[in-house]
Amino acid sequence: MALIVQKYGGSSVGDIEKIEFVAQKVIDTKRKGNKVVVVVSAMGKTTDNLIALAKQIMPNPPEKELDLLLSTGEIVSVALLCMAIEKYGEQAEGFPGYFAGIKTDAFHTKAKIQKIEPTKILNEIKKNKIVVIAGFQGISSEDSITTLGRGGSDLTAIALAGAINADICEIYTDVEGVFTSDPNRVKNAKLISVISYDELLEMASSGAKVMQSRAVEFAKKYKIPFVVKSTFKETGGTMVKELEVREGAVVSSVTINENQAKISIFKVPDRPGIAGKIFSAIGEAGINVNMIVQNVGRDNFADVSFTVDINELEKAKKIVENLKDEIGAEKILCDTDICEVSIIGIGMINHPGVAGRMFNCLAKNGINIEMISTSEIRISCVIRKKDGQKALEELHKEFIE
Ligand code: ADP
Ligand code: ASP
Ligand code: MG
């Protein structure tokens, strides 16, 4: 007998037929002698639709109310899945995040989980029930409903698995696991059977939306192994765990992130303290900066460019515009026509020359590189958005096929 956490993403609960399928799958798991806790996402595109509704009222809706609105999506799935489970003869108990003891900070729309008090969940499991929990949400110490960032049901599942000391956490989705590139965009992408937390973390934070990056970060920190697999096809999926460096391929995956925007600040005085001022202000607003490039100063001036998530562009732009006169910059330009392609692999640590091969591959295809950033196991290039798909396919051919 095992204690299993299963998470079903939005596409797996997209309509009633799928919800009934999931109910039977969950029941199957229980009838094999396991205890099951299920985490569900909102049905299909519900979250996008709710955001669009709010934006009809105002372009930047207040985040506390937005969270209240978005949390309803997952609650609908919980209620329907519980009904379906009961229809097929098992008892279910459904919880929104706040009843499930998921306590967060008050950073609305991207709250962090502070602790989970699982007593209620464990009590219901003891009663032989299947517990169904709304993903993506929690409650702050001020008793307001929070959400955990897009894709946050992954985080709910991983954190819960940690809190109840589950034997395994299974992330069910619409593809068979983690692939060497998005299987919906690269036809020769291959399923990866085992991957390290570090590689998946780099993948997730550079555009592979198969797992939320914060969820992978959490799993790595608390050493929670998990598996990503298909809801609808019976295959082994991808096991995610700590791996030795020597076990990894040189390049194990290629990703694209089309949700980035670039802000350039021209003719900034080239003196100590300016960059600190800009990026402290951006950081204090809770905006994540991805890449930063400063051009070599000429005549004591420099140009600074950086990339942010496209959803945070307006917020970041406002901050920089407010600082423009104080820092003595000449002008500020925003560019949403960019994307970022990355190659990732734990084996890069021991293999020099990978960067050159990547840049040559892009050059050979007439693709200009505008910004570069690297980590120990990732190299990313910002290029024009129109070149993104080609770059993704060519890099996959160069390093993986
Ligand atoms: P869910 O609704 O189950 O949370 P998501 O849509 O968030 O599912 O994530 C699954 C999607 O991630 C896939 O349909 C696929 O298009 C995309 N994806 C991007 N990169 C990868 C990758 N390297 N491996 C697998 N899927 C990927
Ligand atoms: N429904 C939320 C989203 O679309 C959370 C999730 O699906 O994980 O981002
Ligand atoms: Mg997801």
CSV table of C-alpha atoms and ligand atoms in Angstrom, one decimal:
chain,number,residue,atom,x,y,z
A,1,MET,CA,0.0,0.0,0.0
A,2,ALA,CA,1.3,3.4,-0.9
A,3,LEU,CA,0.3,7.0,-0.2
A,4,ILE,CA,0.1,8.6,-3.7
A,5,VAL,CA,-0.5,12.2,-4.7
A,6,GLN,CA,-1.8,12.5,-8.3
A,7,LYS,CA,-2.1,15.9,-10.1
A,8,TYR,CA,-4.3,16.3,-13.1
A,9,GLY,CA,-3.7,19.4,-15.3
A,10,GLY,CA,-6.3,21.5,-17.1
A,11,SER,CA,-6.3,19.6,-20.3
A,12,SER,CA,-6.8,16.3,-18.4
A,13,VAL,CA,-10.1,17.7,-16.8
A,14,GLY,CA,-11.1,19.7,-19.9
A,15,ASP,CA,-14.6,18.3,-20.1
A,16,ILE,CA,-17.0,16.0,-18.3
A,17,GLU,CA,-16.0,12.9,-20.3
A,18,LYS,CA,-12.4,13.5,-19.2
A,19,ILE,CA,-13.3,14.2,-15.6
A,20,GLU,CA,-15.2,10.8,-15.5
A,21,PHE,CA,-12.1,9.2,-17.0
A,22,VAL,CA,-9.9,10.7,-14.3
A,23,ALA,CA,-12.4,9.6,-11.6
A,24,GLN,CA,-12.1,6.0,-12.8
A,25,LYS,CA,-8.3,6.3,-12.9
A,26,VAL,CA,-8.2,7.6,-9.4
A,27,ILE,CA,-10.6,4.9,-8.2
A,28,ASP,CA,-8.4,2.2,-9.9
A,29,THR,CA,-5.4,3.5,-8.0
A,30,LYS,CA,-7.3,3.3,-4.7
A,31,ARG,CA,-8.7,-0.2,-5.4
A,32,LYS,CA,-5.2,-1.5,-5.9
A,33,GLY,CA,-4.8,-0.8,-2.2
A,34,ASN,CA,-3.4,2.7,-2.2
A,35,LYS,CA,-4.4,5.9,-0.4
A,36,VAL,CA,-4.9,8.7,-3.0
A,37,VAL,CA,-4.8,12.5,-2.7
A,38,VAL,CA,-5.7,14.2,-5.9
A,39,VAL,CA,-4.9,17.8,-7.0
A,40,VAL,CA,-6.8,19.3,-9.9
A,41,SER,CA,-6.3,22.3,-12.1
A,42,ALA,CA,-9.1,24.4,-13.6
A,43,MET,CA,-10.9,22.9,-16.6
A,44,GLY,CA,-9.2,23.6,-20.0
A,45,LYS,CA,-8.7,27.3,-20.6
A,46,THR,CA,-10.8,28.4,-17.6
A,47,THR,CA,-8.0,30.4,-16.0
A,48,ASP,CA,-7.3,32.3,-19.2
A,49,ASN,CA,-11.0,33.0,-19.7
A,50,LEU,CA,-11.3,34.3,-16.1
A,51,ILE,CA,-8.3,36.6,-16.6
A,52,ALA,CA,-9.9,37.9,-19.9
A,53,LEU,CA,-13.2,38.6,-18.0
A,54,ALA,CA,-11.4,40.7,-15.4
A,55,LYS,CA,-9.5,42.6,-18.1
A,56,GLN,CA,-12.8,43.6,-19.6
A,57,ILE,CA,-13.3,45.7,-16.4
A,58,MET,CA,-9.8,47.1,-16.3
A,59,PRO,CA,-6.5,46.3,-17.9
A,60,ASN,CA,-4.7,45.8,-14.6
A,61,PRO,CA,-7.3,44.3,-12.2
A,62,PRO,CA,-6.5,44.5,-8.5
A,63,GLU,CA,-4.5,41.4,-7.6
A,64,LYS,CA,-6.4,40.4,-4.5
A,65,GLU,CA,-9.7,40.3,-6.3
A,66,LEU,CA,-8.1,38.6,-9.3
A,67,ASP,CA,-6.9,35.8,-7.0
A,68,LEU,CA,-10.4,35.4,-5.6
A,69,LEU,CA,-11.7,35.1,-9.1
A,70,LEU,CA,-9.1,32.7,-10.4
A,71,SER,CA,-9.4,30.4,-7.4
A,72,THR,CA,-12.9,29.5,-8.5
A,73,GLY,CA,-11.6,27.7,-11.6
A,74,GLU,CA,-10.0,24.9,-9.6
A,75,ILE,CA,-12.9,24.7,-7.2
A,76,VAL,CA,-15.2,23.8,-10.1
A,77,SER,CA,-12.9,20.9,-11.0
A,78,VAL,CA,-12.8,19.6,-7.4
A,79,ALA,CA,-16.6,19.6,-7.1
A,80,LEU,CA,-17.1,17.8,-10.4
A,81,LEU,CA,-14.4,15.2,-9.8
A,82,CYS,CA,-15.8,14.4,-6.4
A,83,MET,CA,-19.3,13.9,-8.0
A,84,ALA,CA,-17.8,11.6,-10.6
A,85,ILE,CA,-15.9,9.6,-8.0
A,86,GLU,CA,-19.1,9.1,-6.0
A,87,LYS,CA,-21.0,8.2,-9.1
A,88,TYR,CA,-18.5,5.3,-9.6
A,89,GLY,CA,-18.9,4.1,-6.1
A,90,GLU,CA,-16.2,5.6,-3.9
A,91,GLN,CA,-16.4,8.3,-1.3
A,92,ALA,CA,-14.7,11.6,-2.0
A,93,GLU,CA,-14.0,14.7,0.0
A,94,GLY,CA,-13.2,17.9,-1.8
A,95,PHE,CA,-11.2,20.9,-0.4
A,96,PRO,CA,-10.5,24.3,-1.7
A,97,GLY,CA,-6.9,25.3,-0.9
A,98,TYR,CA,-7.9,27.2,2.3
A,99,PHE,CA,-9.6,24.2,3.8
A,100,ALA,CA,-6.7,22.0,2.8
A,101,GLY,CA,-4.4,24.0,5.2
A,102,ILE,CA,-2.3,25.6,2.4
A,103,LYS,CA,-0.9,28.7,4.1
A,104,THR,CA,0.9,31.3,1.9
A,105,ASP,CA,2.4,34.8,2.1
A,106,ALA,CA,0.2,37.6,0.8
A,107,PHE,CA,2.0,38.1,-2.5
A,108,HIS,CA,-1.2,37.9,-4.6
A,109,THR,CA,-1.0,36.2,-8.0
A,110,LYS,CA,2.4,34.6,-7.1
A,111,ALA,CA,2.2,33.7,-3.5
A,112,LYS,CA,4.7,31.4,-1.9
A,113,ILE,CA,3.6,28.4,0.2
A,114,GLN,CA,4.8,29.0,3.8
A,115,LYS,CA,3.4,25.8,5.4
A,116,ILE,CA,0.8,23.1,4.9
A,117,GLU,CA,-1.3,21.9,7.8
A,118,PRO,CA,-2.5,18.5,6.5
A,119,THR,CA,-4.5,17.3,9.5
A,120,LYS,CA,-7.9,17.6,7.7
A,121,ILE,CA,-6.6,15.8,4.6
A,122,LEU,CA,-5.1,13.0,6.7
A,123,ASN,CA,-8.3,12.6,8.7
A,124,GLU,CA,-10.3,12.1,5.6
A,125,ILE,CA,-7.9,9.6,4.2
A,126,LYS,CA,-8.2,7.6,7.4
A,127,LYS,CA,-11.9,7.4,6.7
A,128,ASN,CA,-11.0,5.6,3.5
A,129,LYS,CA,-12.0,8.5,1.3
A,130,ILE,CA,-10.3,9.9,-1.8
A,131,VAL,CA,-9.3,13.5,-1.0
A,132,VAL,CA,-9.5,16.0,-3.9
A,133,ILE,CA,-7.8,19.3,-3.5
A,134,ALA,CA,-8.0,22.5,-5.6
A,135,GLY,CA,-4.5,23.2,-7.0
A,136,PHE,CA,-3.0,26.7,-7.5
A,137,GLN,CA,-4.4,28.3,-4.3
A,138,GLY,CA,-3.9,28.9,-0.6
A,139,ILE,CA,-4.8,31.4,2.1
A,140,SER,CA,-2.7,34.2,3.5
A,141,SER,CA,-2.3,35.1,7.2
A,142,GLU,CA,-4.8,37.9,6.5
A,143,ASP,CA,-7.3,35.3,5.5
A,144,SER,CA,-7.4,36.3,1.8
A,145,ILE,CA,-7.3,33.7,-1.0
A,146,THR,CA,-4.0,33.7,-2.9
A,147,THR,CA,-2.8,31.9,-6.1
A,148,LEU,CA,0.6,30.4,-6.7
A,149,GLY,CA,1.5,31.7,-10.2
A,150,ARG,CA,0.5,30.2,-13.5
A,151,GLY,CA,0.9,26.4,-13.6
A,152,GLY,CA,0.7,26.5,-9.8
A,153,SER,CA,-1.2,23.3,-9.4
A,154,ASP,CA,2.1,21.5,-9.9
A,155,LEU,CA,3.4,23.3,-6.9
A,156,THR,CA,0.4,22.4,-4.8
A,157,ALA,CA,0.9,18.7,-5.7
A,158,ILE,CA,4.6,18.7,-5.0
A,159,ALA,CA,4.3,20.6,-1.7
A,160,LEU,CA,1.4,18.4,-0.5
A,161,ALA,CA,3.4,15.3,-1.4
A,162,GLY,CA,6.2,16.7,0.9
A,163,ALA,CA,3.8,17.6,3.7
A,164,ILE,CA,2.0,14.3,3.9
A,165,ASN,CA,5.2,12.4,3.2
A,166,ALA,CA,3.7,10.6,0.2
A,167,ASP,CA,5.5,7.7,-1.4
A,168,ILE,CA,5.2,9.2,-4.8
A,169,CYS,CA,3.9,12.3,-6.6
A,170,GLU,CA,2.5,11.7,-10.1
A,171,ILE,CA,2.0,14.7,-12.4
A,172,TYR,CA,-0.5,13.7,-15.1
A,173,THR,CA,-0.7,15.8,-18.2
A,174,ASP,CA,-1.6,15.8,-22.0
A,175,VAL,CA,1.9,14.5,-23.1
A,176,GLU,CA,3.7,11.3,-22.2
A,177,GLY,CA,6.3,13.1,-20.0
A,178,VAL,CA,9.2,15.5,-20.4
A,179,PHE,CA,10.6,15.5,-23.9
A,180,THR,CA,13.9,16.7,-25.4
A,181,SER,CA,11.8,19.6,-26.7
A,182,ASP,CA,8.1,20.5,-26.8
A,183,PRO,CA,6.6,17.5,-28.7
A,184,ASN,CA,3.8,19.8,-30.0
A,185,ARG,CA,6.5,21.9,-31.9
A,186,VAL,CA,9.4,19.6,-32.7
A,187,LYS,CA,8.3,16.4,-34.4
A,188,ASN,CA,11.4,14.4,-33.5
A,189,ALA,CA,11.4,15.3,-29.8
A,190,LYS,CA,12.1,12.2,-27.7
A,191,LEU,CA,10.7,11.2,-24.3
A,192,ILE,CA,13.3,11.5,-21.5
A,193,SER,CA,12.9,8.6,-19.1
A,194,VAL,CA,14.9,10.1,-16.2
A,195,ILE,CA,15.9,13.7,-15.7
A,196,SER,CA,17.6,15.7,-12.9
A,197,TYR,CA,15.9,18.4,-10.9
A,198,ASP,CA,18.5,20.9,-12.1
A,199,GLU,CA,17.9,20.2,-15.8
A,200,LEU,CA,14.1,20.3,-15.5
A,201,LEU,CA,14.4,23.5,-13.5
A,202,GLU,CA,16.4,25.1,-16.2
A,203,MET,CA,13.9,23.8,-18.8
A,204,ALA,CA,10.9,25.1,-16.9
A,205,SER,CA,12.4,28.5,-16.3
A,206,SER,CA,13.3,28.8,-19.9
A,207,GLY,CA,9.9,28.1,-21.4
A,208,ALA,CA,9.1,24.4,-21.2
A,209,LYS,CA,5.7,24.7,-19.6
A,210,VAL,CA,5.3,21.0,-18.8
A,211,MET,CA,6.2,21.8,-15.2
A,212,GLN,CA,6.0,25.0,-13.2
A,213,SER,CA,9.5,26.1,-12.4
A,214,ARG,CA,8.7,26.9,-8.7
A,215,ALA,CA,7.3,23.4,-8.3
A,216,VAL,CA,10.6,21.9,-9.5
A,217,GLU,CA,12.5,24.2,-7.3
A,218,PHE,CA,10.5,23.1,-4.3
A,219,ALA,CA,10.9,19.4,-5.2
A,220,LYS,CA,14.6,19.8,-5.5
A,221,LYS,CA,14.9,21.7,-2.2
A,222,TYR,CA,13.0,19.1,-0.2
A,223,LYS,CA,14.2,16.1,-2.3
A,224,ILE,CA,10.7,15.1,-3.4
A,225,PRO,CA,10.9,12.7,-6.4
A,226,PHE,CA,8.1,12.8,-8.8
A,227,VAL,CA,7.0,11.4,-12.2
A,228,VAL,CA,5.5,13.3,-15.1
A,229,LYS,CA,3.2,11.1,-17.3
A,230,SER,CA,0.2,11.0,-19.6
A,231,THR,CA,-3.3,10.9,-18.2
A,232,PHE,CA,-4.6,9.1,-21.3
A,233,LYS,CA,-1.7,6.7,-22.4
A,234,GLU,CA,-0.3,4.0,-20.1
A,235,THR,CA,3.4,4.7,-20.3
A,236,GLY,CA,6.2,5.0,-17.8
A,237,GLY,CA,6.6,8.8,-18.2
A,238,THR,CA,9.6,10.8,-16.9
A,239,MET,CA,11.1,10.2,-13.5
A,240,VAL,CA,12.5,13.4,-11.9
A,241,LYS,CA,15.2,13.1,-9.2
A,242,GLU,CA,18.7,14.0,-8.2
A,243,LEU,CA,21.2,12.7,-10.8
A,244,GLU,CA,25.0,12.5,-10.9
A,245,VAL,CA,26.7,14.8,-13.4
A,246,ARG,CA,28.2,11.9,-15.3
A,247,GLU,CA,24.8,10.4,-16.0
A,248,GLY,CA,23.5,13.3,-18.1
A,249,ALA,CA,23.7,13.9,-21.9
A,250,VAL,CA,25.7,16.9,-23.0
A,251,VAL,CA,22.6,18.6,-24.3
A,252,SER,CA,19.4,17.0,-23.0
A,253,SER,CA,16.8,19.5,-24.2
A,254,VAL,CA,16.1,22.6,-26.3
A,255,THR,CA,13.5,25.1,-25.2
A,256,ILE,CA,11.9,28.3,-26.4
A,257,ASN,CA,10.3,31.1,-24.4
A,258,GLU,CA,8.1,33.4,-26.3
A,259,ASN,CA,6.8,35.2,-23.3
A,260,GLN,CA,9.7,37.6,-22.9
A,261,ALA,CA,10.0,41.3,-23.6
A,262,LYS,CA,13.1,43.5,-23.8
A,263,ILE,CA,13.5,46.9,-22.2
A,264,SER,CA,16.4,49.0,-23.4
A,265,ILE,CA,17.7,52.1,-21.6
A,266,PHE,CA,19.8,54.2,-23.9
A,267,LYS,CA,22.7,56.5,-22.9
A,268,VAL,CA,22.9,55.9,-19.2
A,269,PRO,CA,25.8,57.6,-17.5
A,270,ASP,CA,28.5,55.0,-17.0
A,271,ARG,CA,29.1,55.3,-13.3
A,272,PRO,CA,28.8,53.2,-10.2
A,273,GLY,CA,25.4,52.8,-8.7
A,274,ILE,CA,23.2,53.3,-11.7
A,275,ALA,CA,22.5,49.6,-12.4
A,276,GLY,CA,22.0,49.1,-8.7
A,277,LYS,CA,19.3,51.8,-8.7
A,278,ILE,CA,17.4,50.4,-11.7
A,279,PHE,CA,17.4,46.7,-10.7
A,280,SER,CA,16.7,47.4,-7.0
A,281,ALA,CA,13.6,49.2,-8.0
A,282,ILE,CA,12.6,46.4,-10.4
A,283,GLY,CA,13.3,43.8,-7.7
A,284,GLU,CA,11.4,45.6,-5.0
A,285,ALA,CA,8.3,45.4,-7.2
A,286,GLY,CA,8.7,41.6,-7.3
A,287,ILE,CA,9.5,41.6,-11.0
A,288,ASN,CA,11.9,38.8,-12.1
A,289,VAL,CA,14.6,39.9,-14.5
A,290,ASN,CA,15.8,37.2,-16.8
A,291,MET,CA,18.8,38.5,-18.9
A,292,ILE,CA,20.8,41.7,-18.5
A,293,VAL,CA,23.2,43.2,-21.0
A,294,GLN,CA,25.2,46.4,-20.7
A,295,ASN,CA,27.0,47.6,-23.8
A,296,VAL,CA,30.6,48.8,-23.4
A,297,GLY,CA,30.5,52.5,-22.4
A,298,ARG,CA,31.4,55.1,-25.0
A,299,ASP,CA,32.1,58.7,-23.9
A,300,ASN,CA,31.1,57.7,-20.4
A,301,PHE,CA,27.7,56.5,-21.5
A,302,ALA,CA,26.4,52.9,-21.7
A,303,ASP,CA,23.2,51.2,-22.9
A,304,VAL,CA,21.5,48.7,-20.7
A,305,SER,CA,19.0,46.1,-21.9
A,306,PHE,CA,17.1,43.5,-19.9
A,307,THR,CA,14.3,41.0,-20.4
A,308,VAL,CA,11.3,40.4,-18.2
A,309,ASP,CA,8.2,38.2,-18.5
A,310,ILE,CA,5.8,39.9,-21.0
A,311,ASN,CA,3.1,40.1,-18.4
A,312,GLU,CA,5.3,42.3,-16.3
A,313,LEU,CA,6.4,44.5,-19.1
A,314,GLU,CA,4.0,47.4,-18.3
A,315,LYS,CA,4.9,47.3,-14.6
A,316,ALA,CA,8.7,47.3,-15.3
A,317,LYS,CA,8.4,50.0,-18.0
A,318,LYS,CA,6.7,52.3,-15.6
A,319,ILE,CA,9.4,51.8,-13.0
A,320,VAL,CA,12.2,52.6,-15.5
A,321,GLU,CA,10.4,55.6,-16.9
A,322,ASN,CA,10.0,57.0,-13.4
A,323,LEU,CA,13.8,56.6,-12.9
A,324,LYS,CA,14.7,58.0,-16.3
A,325,ASP,CA,15.4,61.6,-15.2
A,326,GLU,CA,17.0,60.6,-11.9
A,327,ILE,CA,19.6,58.4,-13.7
A,328,GLY,CA,20.0,60.7,-16.6
A,329,ALA,CA,19.1,58.2,-19.3
A,330,GLU,CA,18.3,59.5,-22.8
A,331,LYS,CA,15.4,57.2,-23.9
A,332,ILE,CA,13.7,53.9,-23.1
A,333,LEU,CA,12.4,51.4,-25.7
A,334,CYS,CA,10.4,48.2,-25.3
A,335,ASP,CA,10.5,45.3,-27.7
A,336,THR,CA,8.0,42.4,-27.6
A,337,ASP,CA,9.2,40.9,-30.9
A,338,ILE,CA,11.8,38.7,-29.2
A,339,CYS,CA,12.0,35.2,-28.0
A,340,GLU,CA,14.7,33.2,-26.1
A,341,VAL,CA,16.0,29.8,-27.2
A,342,SER,CA,18.0,27.7,-24.8
A,343,ILE,CA,20.0,24.4,-24.8
A,344,ILE,CA,20.2,22.6,-21.5
A,345,GLY,CA,22.3,19.6,-20.3
A,346,ILE,CA,23.9,18.6,-17.1
A,347,GLY,CA,26.8,17.2,-19.2
A,348,MET,CA,27.8,20.7,-20.3
A,349,ILE,CA,29.7,21.0,-17.1
A,350,ASN,CA,32.4,18.7,-18.4
A,351,HIS,CA,32.2,19.6,-22.1
A,352,PRO,CA,33.7,22.8,-23.4
A,353,GLY,CA,32.8,24.1,-26.9
A,354,VAL,CA,29.0,23.7,-26.7
A,355,ALA,CA,28.4,27.5,-26.8
A,356,GLY,CA,30.4,27.9,-30.1
A,357,ARG,CA,28.4,25.0,-31.6
A,358,MET,CA,25.1,26.6,-30.7
A,359,PHE,CA,26.1,30.1,-32.0
A,360,ASN,CA,27.4,28.5,-35.3
A,361,CYS,CA,24.2,26.6,-35.7
A,362,LEU,CA,22.1,29.8,-35.4
A,363,ALA,CA,24.5,31.7,-37.7
A,364,LYS,CA,24.4,29.0,-40.4
A,365,ASN,CA,20.6,29.5,-40.4
A,366,GLY,CA,20.9,33.3,-40.7
A,367,ILE,CA,19.7,33.9,-37.2
A,368,ASN,CA,21.1,36.9,-35.4
A,369,ILE,CA,21.8,36.6,-31.7
A,370,GLU,CA,20.9,39.8,-29.7
A,371,MET,CA,21.6,38.7,-26.1
A,372,ILE,CA,23.3,35.7,-24.5
A,373,SER,CA,23.1,34.3,-21.0
A,374,THR,CA,24.5,31.2,-19.5
A,375,SER,CA,24.4,29.0,-16.4
A,376,GLU,CA,26.5,26.0,-15.6
A,377,ILE,CA,24.1,23.8,-17.5
A,378,ARG,CA,22.2,26.2,-19.9
A,379,ILE,CA,23.0,28.6,-22.7
A,380,SER,CA,20.3,31.0,-23.8
A,381,CYS,CA,20.1,33.4,-26.8
A,382,VAL,CA,17.6,36.1,-27.4
A,383,ILE,CA,16.7,36.3,-31.1
A,384,ARG,CA,13.8,37.7,-33.2
A,385,LYS,CA,10.5,36.1,-32.5
A,386,LYS,CA,10.0,35.2,-36.2
A,387,ASP,CA,13.2,33.1,-36.1
A,388,GLY,CA,12.1,31.1,-32.9
A,389,GLN,CA,10.5,28.0,-34.4
A,390,LYS,CA,13.4,27.5,-36.9
A,391,ALA,CA,16.0,28.0,-34.2
A,392,LEU,CA,14.3,25.4,-32.0
A,393,GLU,CA,14.2,22.8,-34.8
A,394,GLU,CA,17.7,23.4,-35.9
A,395,LEU,CA,19.2,23.3,-32.4
A,396,HIS,CA,17.3,20.1,-31.7
A,397,LYS,CA,18.7,18.6,-35.0
A,398,GLU,CA,22.3,19.8,-34.1
A,399,PHE,CA,22.4,18.5,-30.5
A,400,ILE,CA,19.8,15.8,-30.1
A,401,GLU,CA,18.7,14.0,-33.3
B,1,ADP,P1,-1.2,20.8,-17.7
B,1,ADP,O1,-2.5,21.4,-18.2
B,1,ADP,O2,-1.3,19.3,-17.6
B,1,ADP,O3,-0.6,21.4,-16.6
B,1,ADP,P2,0.5,22.2,-19.5
B,1,ADP,O4,-0.1,22.7,-20.7
B,1,ADP,O5,0.8,23.1,-18.4
B,1,ADP,O6,-0.3,20.9,-19.0
B,1,ADP,O7,1.9,21.5,-19.9
B,1,ADP,C1,2.0,20.4,-20.9
B,1,ADP,C2,2.4,21.0,-22.2
B,1,ADP,O8,3.8,21.4,-22.1
B,1,ADP,C3,2.5,20.0,-23.4
B,1,ADP,O9,1.2,19.9,-24.0
B,1,ADP,C4,3.6,20.6,-24.3
B,1,ADP,O10,3.1,21.3,-25.4
B,1,ADP,C5,4.3,21.6,-23.4
B,1,ADP,N1,5.8,21.4,-23.4
B,1,ADP,C6,6.7,22.3,-23.6
B,1,ADP,N2,7.9,21.8,-23.6
B,1,ADP,C7,7.8,20.5,-23.3
B,1,ADP,C8,8.7,19.4,-23.1
B,1,ADP,N3,10.1,19.6,-23.2
B,1,ADP,N4,8.3,18.2,-22.8
B,1,ADP,C9,6.9,18.0,-22.7
B,1,ADP,N5,6.0,19.0,-22.9
B,1,ADP,C10,6.4,20.2,-23.1
B,2,ASP,N1,-5.2,26.9,-13.6
B,2,ASP,C1,-3.9,27.5,-13.3
B,2,ASP,C2,-3.3,28.0,-14.6
B,2,ASP,O1,-3.8,27.8,-15.7
B,2,ASP,C3,-3.0,26.6,-12.5
B,2,ASP,C4,-2.6,25.3,-13.2
B,2,ASP,O2,-3.2,24.9,-14.2
B,2,ASP,O3,-1.6,24.7,-12.8
B,2,ASP,O4,-2.2,28.5,-14.6
B,3,MG,MG,0.7,23.1,-16.3
